[in-house]
Amino acid sequence: MPNHLEQLESESIFILREIVAQFRKPVMLYSVGKDSSVMLHLAEKAFFPAPIPFPVLHVDTTWKFKEMISFRDRVALDKKLELIAYTNEEGIKKGINPFSSGSAVYIEVMKTEALKKALDHYGFDAAIGGARRDEEKSRAKERIFSIRNSSHRWDPKRQRPELWKIFNGKIKKDESIRAFPLSNWTEFDVWHYIYEEKIDIPSLYFAKPRPVVRRENTLIVVDDERLPLERNESPILRPVRFRSLGCYPLTGAVESEASTVLEILEEMMLSKSSERVGRLIDNDAGASMEEKKQEGYF
Amino acid sequence: MVHRSEVRVGSPKIKKYLDQHLRKDRLRFVACGSVDDGKSSLLGRLVFDSDGLYEDQINSLKLDRKISSKKGKILDFSLLFDGLLAEREQGITIDVAYRYLSTKKRNFIIIDTPGHEQYTRNMATGASNAEAAIILVDARRGLLEQTRRHSFIISLLGIKHVAVAVNKMDLVDWSQKIFQCISDEYTSFASKIGLTQTLIVPTSAVTGENICQIGNNTPWYEGGTLLDYLENVKPDHKSFSSEFRMPVQWVNRANQNFRGLCGTISNGTLRVGQKITALPSDIVTTVERIISPRGDVDLANEGTAITLTLANEIDISRGDYLSGIKNKPEVTDQFKATIVWMDKKPLFSGRIYILRTSSGFAIAQITSLHHKVDLSTLISHSTKSLSLNEIGICNIALDRVIPLDNYKKDKETGSFILIDRSDCSTVACGMVEHSLRRAQNIIPFKVHLDKKARASANQQKACVIWFTGLSGAGKSTIADLVEYKLHSSGFKTMSLDGDNMRSGLNRDLGFTEADRVENIRRVAEVTKLMVDAGLIVLASFISPFRSERQFARDLLEEDEFYEVFIDTPIEICEKRDPKGLYKKAKSGLLPNFTGIDSPYEEPANPDLRLDTTEEEPETQANKIISFLKEKGILKWWL
C-alpha cells in the first residue's frame, strides 16, 4: 500500500485529472504560497509528460510581498506556466488600500471582486484552489467540487452530495465550480510533503531577521515604504517567519528560529497556535470565513 | 494535527518521527447519531483527549461559548465541529464535516454527519467513503428510528465495522441495566441488517468515560475504549482477488508519439509486461510502461494514480475500463440496483437521468421500481415513486454498455450517482445488485429491412411532428389539418393523441405526475415504432414535462423529431374550453389538471412555436407544411 503522503498525493492527482476531464476551461488559482506550490507540483505529476493543461491565475492586489512576485515570475518561467496576473484596476483607480479603506472593503474589492472579475473575463468554468478542510471550521464542510452560481455565490444548503470518488461536474450555463484537490491534507501533511519532495517555496516561510512593527498582538513586516507608521512606531529587527502568505500589511509574522523545512516541521509539532491565527481577516467574527465564502472569497 | 507529546524540544529524532508518521496507515470513519445524542461533543472529546487540538482553537472555543446560547459549565466540544453559522444558531449539525486526527498508531479522517432525517442524504455521502462507523445512542432515549436508519445506510454502503457508543451514561447514573438493555436490542437489530462485527461501549462525552481512557464509573464494562477500537480495527480489503482494475480517467496525448492512459488503480497491482483487457471492447493488450508519481516504475499498487502506455495502439477513451484478464467486471446495459433518493423532486419510474460512475457516464432510465424499504420495520412496500430520503430497489436501463459489478464485491464498479438533466444536481446514489442478463440475451433481431427501406417504399422520409401545449391550445385541430394536407398529397401518415392512446394502450393510467410520465413514455415508444414503420406521425399530447419530451426526442434520430409548441395562453384555452374541462378542473372535479393544479413546463427551444391567438388554424397548418419543406421532409414543389 502507498504510504500516508502517497495516498494523499494520488487522491489529489485523481481530482486534478477529473477537473481537466470534466471541464471546458479550468484554471488554477496560484497564490504563491506553500499550498499553491504543492498543487503545482502535483499538477506536473498528474499530467506528465504533457505540460500542465491549464493556465494559473494570480490575483495581484499590489500589496503582496515583493519576494512573492519575484518568486511567482521565476516559477512561471521555470515551469513554462501560462501565468495570468490579474489586478482589479478599478479598485486601484478608486485608491482602495488596506489602510484607509479598512481591511474588509479592501479584501472585498481587491481580492473577492478581482477574482470574480478575472474568472468572468476569461470565462473559466472551474477554478482550482488550494484550500484545505483542516484550516477552519466552515472549510471543514466544503465539498471537493463546490458549485457556485452565476454571481459566484456559495450556498451551503445547496451543496451537492459527493459520494465515493464520483464527482458531478455537470453545471448549468454561467455556473462554475471551485475545486479543492488538497481538501484532505493537513498543514502538517503539506510541510511534510514539501520536505519529502524538496519543493521550492518562498523564503518568507523561513525565519530570518526582518523589520517588524507590533500591532494588536500581530507582527507586521515592513516590506516597503508604503506601510504608514504611527508616530511612536519604528520598525525593529526580529527573527520572524510566516505560516501563510498574503498581503503584507494584513499578514502577521511569527517569531521563530526555524530556517529549514525540517525545523519548521519540528516547530509545528511543538507549536501552540494554528495556522490562520496570523491572518487578521478571520478574527472579525466567529464564522466570518463562511460569510466571505458565500460572497465568493476562497 | 500531530501527536505533540511524542516530540521533545530540540529532539534530534525528528527524521525518525517523520518516517514513522509516513508509515502509519489511515482510517476514515463516519460518526452518526440522532439530534442531541451529543455526537459533536463526543468527537470533540476524542480529538481533545488524544491531544490533537491547538491552543488557539481552544481559545476560540472559549470565545464561541460566549456568543452561543448553548450553556455548559465546561468547554463545549461540539462547537469545534458545528462550523456553519446556520448550524450554530440552531445548535444542530446540517452538513458533513471532515476532521483530521493523528494518534501514535494511526491517522484518521473523521466524517461527522448530520442526525436530522431531512439530511439523510448527507449521511449517505459521509458513509460512502468510510471504512468504519461510530453510531451514537443517547442512553436516556435508547434506539430511535434514526439509529436504525443510520445503521441500515451504513450496512447498505458496505461498512462492516461499527462501534456503538451508548452516550450520556452520566445522565442515567452509569446504569449497567440500561446499557445492557440497549446493547441487546441493538445486537439483535444489527444481525438482521448484516452488521455482525460491532463493539458496544458505554460513554460520556462530558467526563470522557471510555472514549480515550477506561473510566471508573463503569467497572462492569469489560471491553476496550472507543479510541482503542478505532486504532486497531482492520479495514476490509476487497474480497474477490488481487486482480488489477482501473477506470480510464483521461487520455494523455503529450505528443504525437505518446498516448498514455491515466487513472488510479482501484484494485490489485500492475506490472510492466502484464496482459490486461480493455472494456467494453474486451481487447487484450500488454502494458508497456507505467509512470507513477515517483516516476517510471515496474510495479504499481492499488490506490496509486498512474499513467500507462500500451504495447499496441487500441481505441480507448475516458470511461473505459482496464482489468486483469481473469475476474473481469460484467459489461451490461441493464441492471438491478438499490438507490437512495436525494432530491426534493420525487423519482418516477420511466424518467431519464444521467448516470455517472467513477469516470464514465450514460443516459439512464428507471425502467421499473420494484419496492421501497421502510427503514423502521425493514419491510418492503411496492411503489411508483421515491421521495427525498427514501430507499428503493429498481431496474435501470442505459443507452450504452458499461462495466459493472455487485457493489459488495467492488465498491468502485458497483457504485453510481444519478444526475438531473435540467438542473444538473445529484439526485440519487446507487449500489448495483446484479446485471440483468436480458441485456446479453435480447440481441436486437437483425432485420434486413430497416426504417429507411420502409420509408423509401412509402416514397417519404419518416418523422414525428410532436405537438405540445395546454389543453384547448389547438393541438389536435392543427394536427388534423396538417395530416389532411399530407394525406391529400399522397403521404402515409398516422395521428396519435390522448383520445386514441388513453382509450386503449394507456387505459390503466390516470393523471398523477407518475402516470403522466408513464403515459408519455409509452406514447414515445409507439411513436418510435411508427417512425420505424416509415410513417409521418402527428403526435398531439399536452406532454407537460420537458424530461419526457426529451425522452421521446432521444429515441429518434436528430432529423426525425420536430417539436411544435402550440403557444396559447391559459386564459384563452380556458375561454375556449372545447371539452368543458377547465370548468370541471376549476370546480375541483378534475384533479391534477395541467395549468390549474399540475405544472406545464414550456419548451425552451421548440423547433417551431405557433401563436394561435392571432391566426387561423389553416394558416398555422400551412406554416408547418413550409417548415417541413425547409427541413427536407417534403419536397418543395408539393
PDB file of N, CA and C in Angstrom, chain A residues 189-251:
ATOM      1  N   ASP A 189       0.777  17.776   6.776  1.00  0.00           N
ATOM      2  CA  ASP A 189       0.996  16.985   5.555  1.00  0.00           C
ATOM      3  C   ASP A 189       1.658  17.832   4.478  1.00  0.00           C
ATOM      4  N   VAL A 190       1.195  19.077   4.341  1.00  0.00           N
ATOM      5  CA  VAL A 190       1.735  19.959   3.309  1.00  0.00           C
ATOM      6  C   VAL A 190       3.240  20.170   3.541  1.00  0.00           C
ATOM      7  N   TRP A 191       3.602  20.476   4.779  1.00  0.00           N
ATOM      8  CA  TRP A 191       5.024  20.686   5.085  1.00  0.00           C
ATOM      9  C   TRP A 191       5.830  19.401   4.929  1.00  0.00           C
ATOM     10  N   HIS A 192       5.241  18.321   5.367  1.00  0.00           N
ATOM     11  CA  HIS A 192       5.917  17.034   5.264  1.00  0.00           C
ATOM     12  C   HIS A 192       6.196  16.687   3.796  1.00  0.00           C
ATOM     13  N   TYR A 193       5.208  16.968   2.947  1.00  0.00           N
ATOM     14  CA  TYR A 193       5.350  16.686   1.519  1.00  0.00           C
ATOM     15  C   TYR A 193       6.404  17.601   0.890  1.00  0.00           C
ATOM     16  N   ILE A 194       6.387  18.876   1.297  1.00  0.00           N
ATOM     17  CA  ILE A 194       7.399  19.813   0.795  1.00  0.00           C
ATOM     18  C   ILE A 194       8.787  19.291   1.150  1.00  0.00           C
ATOM     19  N   TYR A 195       8.903  18.737   2.364  1.00  0.00           N
ATOM     20  CA  TYR A 195      10.181  18.177   2.810  1.00  0.00           C
ATOM     21  C   TYR A 195      10.561  16.956   1.977  1.00  0.00           C
ATOM     22  N   GLU A 196       9.640  16.018   1.859  1.00  0.00           N
ATOM     23  CA  GLU A 196       9.942  14.771   1.142  1.00  0.00           C
ATOM     24  C   GLU A 196      10.235  15.021  -0.332  1.00  0.00           C
ATOM     25  N   GLU A 197       9.504  15.935  -0.941  1.00  0.00           N
ATOM     26  CA  GLU A 197       9.619  16.152  -2.390  1.00  0.00           C
ATOM     27  C   GLU A 197      10.554  17.313  -2.739  1.00  0.00           C
ATOM     28  N   LYS A 198      11.121  17.949  -1.695  1.00  0.00           N
ATOM     29  CA  LYS A 198      12.042  19.087  -1.902  1.00  0.00           C
ATOM     30  C   LYS A 198      11.425  20.160  -2.800  1.00  0.00           C
ATOM     31  N   ILE A 199      10.228  20.587  -2.443  1.00  0.00           N
ATOM     32  CA  ILE A 199       9.528  21.591  -3.256  1.00  0.00           C
ATOM     33  C   ILE A 199      10.006  22.998  -2.873  1.00  0.00           C
ATOM     34  N   ASP A 200      10.241  23.785  -3.892  1.00  0.00           N
ATOM     35  CA  ASP A 200      10.714  25.149  -3.708  1.00  0.00           C
ATOM     36  C   ASP A 200       9.571  26.045  -3.192  1.00  0.00           C
ATOM     37  N   ILE A 201       9.818  26.790  -2.119  1.00  0.00           N
ATOM     38  CA  ILE A 201       8.813  27.738  -1.618  1.00  0.00           C
ATOM     39  C   ILE A 201       9.483  29.072  -1.322  1.00  0.00           C
ATOM     40  N   PRO A 202       8.726  30.161  -1.243  1.00  0.00           N
ATOM     41  CA  PRO A 202       9.346  31.463  -0.973  1.00  0.00           C
ATOM     42  C   PRO A 202      10.071  31.457   0.374  1.00  0.00           C
ATOM     43  N   SER A 203      11.170  32.193   0.458  1.00  0.00           N
ATOM     44  CA  SER A 203      11.986  32.178   1.680  1.00  0.00           C
ATOM     45  C   SER A 203      11.282  32.892   2.833  1.00  0.00           C
ATOM     46  N   LEU A 204      10.146  33.554   2.534  1.00  0.00           N
ATOM     47  CA  LEU A 204       9.375  34.212   3.598  1.00  0.00           C
ATOM     48  C   LEU A 204       8.908  33.218   4.667  1.00  0.00           C
ATOM     49  N   TYR A 205       8.837  31.937   4.267  1.00  0.00           N
ATOM     50  CA  TYR A 205       8.424  30.919   5.230  1.00  0.00           C
ATOM     51  C   TYR A 205       9.524  30.586   6.237  1.00  0.00           C
ATOM     52  N   PHE A 206      10.757  30.990   5.914  1.00  0.00           N
ATOM     53  CA  PHE A 206      11.869  30.642   6.797  1.00  0.00           C
ATOM     54  C   PHE A 206      12.278  31.845   7.637  1.00  0.00           C
ATOM     55  N   ALA A 207      12.655  31.559   8.876  1.00  0.00           N
ATOM     56  CA  ALA A 207      12.984  32.638   9.805  1.00  0.00           C
ATOM     57  C   ALA A 207      14.270  33.346   9.409  1.00  0.00           C
ATOM     58  N   LYS A 208      14.206  34.670   9.489  1.00  0.00           N
ATOM     59  CA  LYS A 208      15.419  35.486   9.401  1.00  0.00           C
ATOM     60  C   LYS A 208      15.074  36.859   9.982  1.00  0.00           C
ATOM     61  N   PRO A 209      16.054  37.626  10.377  1.00  0.00           N
ATOM     62  CA  PRO A 209      15.731  38.931  10.971  1.00  0.00           C
ATOM     63  C   PRO A 209      15.063  39.824   9.934  1.00  0.00           C
ATOM     64  N   ARG A 210      13.870  40.339  10.277  1.00  0.00           N
ATOM     65  CA  ARG A 210      13.137  41.215   9.358  1.00  0.00           C
ATOM     66  C   ARG A 210      12.631  42.413  10.143  1.00  0.00           C
ATOM     67  N   PRO A 211      12.476  43.568   9.473  1.00  0.00           N
ATOM     68  CA  PRO A 211      11.983  44.758  10.199  1.00  0.00           C
ATOM     69  C   PRO A 211      10.478  44.614  10.472  1.00  0.00           C
ATOM     70  N   VAL A 212      10.092  44.673  11.740  1.00  0.00           N
ATOM     71  CA  VAL A 212       8.679  44.478  12.071  1.00  0.00           C
ATOM     72  C   VAL A 212       8.152  45.588  12.976  1.00  0.00           C
ATOM     73  N   VAL A 213       6.829  45.775  12.930  1.00  0.00           N
ATOM     74  CA  VAL A 213       6.144  46.603  13.936  1.00  0.00           C
ATOM     75  C   VAL A 213       5.061  45.737  14.571  1.00  0.00           C
ATOM     76  N   ARG A 214       4.787  45.958  15.840  1.00  0.00           N
ATOM     77  CA  ARG A 214       3.791  45.139  16.524  1.00  0.00           C
ATOM     78  C   ARG A 214       2.455  45.888  16.559  1.00  0.00           C
ATOM     79  N   ARG A 215       1.421  45.263  16.031  1.00  0.00           N
ATOM     80  CA  ARG A 215       0.093  45.883  16.060  1.00  0.00           C
ATOM     81  C   ARG A 215      -0.921  44.877  16.555  1.00  0.00           C
ATOM     82  N   GLU A 216      -1.609  45.190  17.629  1.00  0.00           N
ATOM     83  CA  GLU A 216      -2.626  44.310  18.213  1.00  0.00           C
ATOM     84  C   GLU A 216      -2.155  42.856  18.259  1.00  0.00           C
ATOM     85  N   ASN A 217      -1.068  42.604  18.921  1.00  0.00           N
ATOM     86  CA  ASN A 217      -0.565  41.245  19.077  1.00  0.00           C
ATOM     87  C   ASN A 217      -0.112  40.592  17.772  1.00  0.00           C
ATOM     88  N   THR A 218       0.007  41.386  16.704  1.00  0.00           N
ATOM     89  CA  THR A 218       0.455  40.809  15.443  1.00  0.00           C
ATOM     90  C   THR A 218       1.723  41.523  15.006  1.00  0.00           C
ATOM     91  N   LEU A 219       2.659  40.743  14.465  1.00  0.00           N
ATOM     92  CA  LEU A 219       3.883  41.352  13.962  1.00  0.00           C
ATOM     93  C   LEU A 219       3.756  41.584  12.460  1.00  0.00           C
ATOM     94  N   ILE A 220       3.841  42.841  12.058  1.00  0.00           N
ATOM     95  CA  ILE A 220       3.741  43.164  10.635  1.00  0.00           C
ATOM     96  C   ILE A 220       5.137  43.512  10.119  1.00  0.00           C
ATOM     97  N   VAL A 221       5.509  42.842   9.033  1.00  0.00           N
ATOM     98  CA  VAL A 221       6.815  43.127   8.445  1.00  0.00           C
ATOM     99  C   VAL A 221       6.701  44.345   7.521  1.00  0.00           C
ATOM    100  N   VAL A 222       7.624  45.263   7.657  1.00  0.00           N
ATOM    101  CA  VAL A 222       7.614  46.459   6.805  1.00  0.00           C
ATOM    102  C   VAL A 222       8.310  46.088   5.498  1.00  0.00           C
ATOM    103  N   ASP A 223       7.516  45.690   4.517  1.00  0.00           N
ATOM    104  CA  ASP A 223       8.075  45.143   3.276  1.00  0.00           C
ATOM    105  C   ASP A 223       8.480  46.254   2.323  1.00  0.00           C
ATOM    106  N   ASP A 224       7.801  47.408   2.392  1.00  0.00           N
ATOM    107  CA  ASP A 224       8.230  48.555   1.596  1.00  0.00           C
ATOM    108  C   ASP A 224       7.765  49.841   2.270  1.00  0.00           C
ATOM    109  N   GLU A 225       8.084  50.971   1.629  1.00  0.00           N
ATOM    110  CA  GLU A 225       7.862  52.262   2.276  1.00  0.00           C
ATOM    111  C   GLU A 225       6.386  52.674   2.303  1.00  0.00           C
ATOM    112  N   ARG A 226       5.514  51.854   1.683  1.00  0.00           N
ATOM    113  CA  ARG A 226       4.105  52.249   1.639  1.00  0.00           C
ATOM    114  C   ARG A 226       3.379  52.046   2.973  1.00  0.00           C
ATOM    115  N   LEU A 227       3.959  51.261   3.888  1.00  0.00           N
ATOM    116  CA  LEU A 227       3.295  50.992   5.165  1.00  0.00           C
ATOM    117  C   LEU A 227       3.326  52.248   6.040  1.00  0.00           C
ATOM    118  N   PRO A 228       2.175  52.864   6.326  1.00  0.00           N
ATOM    119  CA  PRO A 228       2.178  54.074   7.148  1.00  0.00           C
ATOM    120  C   PRO A 228       2.527  53.736   8.601  1.00  0.00           C
ATOM    121  N   LEU A 229       3.516  54.406   9.124  1.00  0.00           N
ATOM    122  CA  LEU A 229       3.921  54.138  10.504  1.00  0.00           C
ATOM    123  C   LEU A 229       3.262  55.140  11.447  1.00  0.00           C
ATOM    124  N   GLU A 230       2.852  54.660  12.604  1.00  0.00           N
ATOM    125  CA  GLU A 230       2.299  55.543  13.628  1.00  0.00           C
ATOM    126  C   GLU A 230       3.448  56.421  14.145  1.00  0.00           C
ATOM    127  N   ARG A 231       3.073  57.473  14.862  1.00  0.00           N
ATOM    128  CA  ARG A 231       4.092  58.423  15.309  1.00  0.00           C
ATOM    129  C   ARG A 231       5.153  57.743  16.198  1.00  0.00           C
ATOM    130  N   ASN A 232       4.677  56.905  17.132  1.00  0.00           N
ATOM    131  CA  ASN A 232       5.632  56.298  18.063  1.00  0.00           C
ATOM    132  C   ASN A 232       6.173  54.949  17.588  1.00  0.00           C
ATOM    133  N   GLU A 233       5.902  54.623  16.331  1.00  0.00           N
ATOM    134  CA  GLU A 233       6.308  53.314  15.824  1.00  0.00           C
ATOM    135  C   GLU A 233       7.631  53.400  15.077  1.00  0.00           C
ATOM    136  N   SER A 234       8.522  52.472  15.359  1.00  0.00           N
ATOM    137  CA  SER A 234       9.673  52.360  14.463  1.00  0.00           C
ATOM    138  C   SER A 234      10.026  50.887  14.352  1.00  0.00           C
ATOM    139  N   PRO A 235      10.236  50.442  13.114  1.00  0.00           N
ATOM    140  CA  PRO A 235      10.460  49.012  12.889  1.00  0.00           C
ATOM    141  C   PRO A 235      11.697  48.516  13.630  1.00  0.00           C
ATOM    142  N   ILE A 236      11.590  47.340  14.205  1.00  0.00           N
ATOM    143  CA  ILE A 236      12.747  46.713  14.837  1.00  0.00           C
ATOM    144  C   ILE A 236      13.021  45.377  14.151  1.00  0.00           C
ATOM    145  N   LEU A 237      14.272  44.941  14.160  1.00  0.00           N
ATOM    146  CA  LEU A 237      14.634  43.674  13.523  1.00  0.00           C
ATOM    147  C   LEU A 237      14.324  42.512  14.460  1.00  0.00           C
ATOM    148  N   ARG A 238      13.496  41.577  13.985  1.00  0.00           N
ATOM    149  CA  ARG A 238      13.185  40.395  14.786  1.00  0.00           C
ATOM    150  C   ARG A 238      13.329  39.158  13.913  1.00  0.00           C
ATOM    151  N   PRO A 239      13.771  38.039  14.503  1.00  0.00           N
ATOM    152  CA  PRO A 239      13.791  36.803  13.706  1.00  0.00           C
ATOM    153  C   PRO A 239      12.362  36.281  13.557  1.00  0.00           C
ATOM    154  N   VAL A 240      11.802  36.434  12.377  1.00  0.00           N
ATOM    155  CA  VAL A 240      10.401  36.022  12.161  1.00  0.00           C
ATOM    156  C   VAL A 240      10.264  35.223  10.869  1.00  0.00           C
ATOM    157  N   ARG A 241       9.149  34.502  10.772  1.00  0.00           N
ATOM    158  CA  ARG A 241       8.787  33.843   9.531  1.00  0.00           C
ATOM    159  C   ARG A 241       7.268  33.881   9.405  1.00  0.00           C
ATOM    160  N   PHE A 242       6.746  33.399   8.254  1.00  0.00           N
ATOM    161  CA  PHE A 242       5.297  33.403   8.024  1.00  0.00           C
ATOM    162  C   PHE A 242       4.780  31.984   7.944  1.00  0.00           C
ATOM    163  N   ARG A 243       3.598  31.791   8.486  1.00  0.00           N
ATOM    164  CA  ARG A 243       2.964  30.467   8.372  1.00  0.00           C
ATOM    165  C   ARG A 243       2.045  30.431   7.166  1.00  0.00           C
ATOM    166  N   SER A 244       1.555  31.606   6.746  1.00  0.00           N
ATOM    167  CA  SER A 244       0.844  31.681   5.474  1.00  0.00           C
ATOM    168  C   SER A 244       1.142  33.041   4.868  1.00  0.00           C
ATOM    169  N   LEU A 245       1.029  33.132   3.548  1.00  0.00           N
ATOM    170  CA  LEU A 245       1.403  34.378   2.869  1.00  0.00           C
ATOM    171  C   LEU A 245       0.184  35.046   2.258  1.00  0.00           C
ATOM    172  N   GLY A 246       0.133  36.368   2.371  1.00  0.00           N
ATOM    173  CA  GLY A 246      -0.965  37.107   1.739  1.00  0.00           C
ATOM    174  C   GLY A 246      -0.467  38.500   1.432  1.00  0.00           C
ATOM    175  N   CYS A 247      -1.313  39.516   1.720  1.00  0.00           N
ATOM    176  CA  CYS A 247      -0.892  40.887   1.527  1.00  0.00           C
ATOM    177  C   CYS A 247      -0.097  41.293   2.765  1.00  0.00           C
ATOM    178  N   TYR A 248       1.057  41.890   2.548  1.00  0.00           N
ATOM    179  CA  TYR A 248       1.958  42.042   3.696  1.00  0.00           C
ATOM    180  C   TYR A 248       1.379  42.880   4.848  1.00  0.00           C
ATOM    181  N   PRO A 249       0.575  43.934   4.560  1.00  0.00           N
ATOM    182  CA  PRO A 249       0.065  44.684   5.713  1.00  0.00           C
ATOM    183  C   PRO A 249      -0.975  43.906   6.526  1.00  0.00           C
ATOM    184  N   LEU A 250      -1.483  42.795   5.980  1.00  0.00           N
ATOM    185  CA  LEU A 250      -2.522  42.044   6.674  1.00  0.00           C
ATOM    186  C   LEU A 250      -2.039  40.668   7.130  1.00  0.00           C
ATOM    187  N   THR A 251      -0.769  40.370   6.903  1.00  0.00           N
ATOM    188  CA  THR A 251      -0.283  39.043   7.243  1.00  0.00           C
ATOM    189  C   THR A 251       0.683  39.135   8.418  1.00  0.00           C
TER     190      THR A 251
END
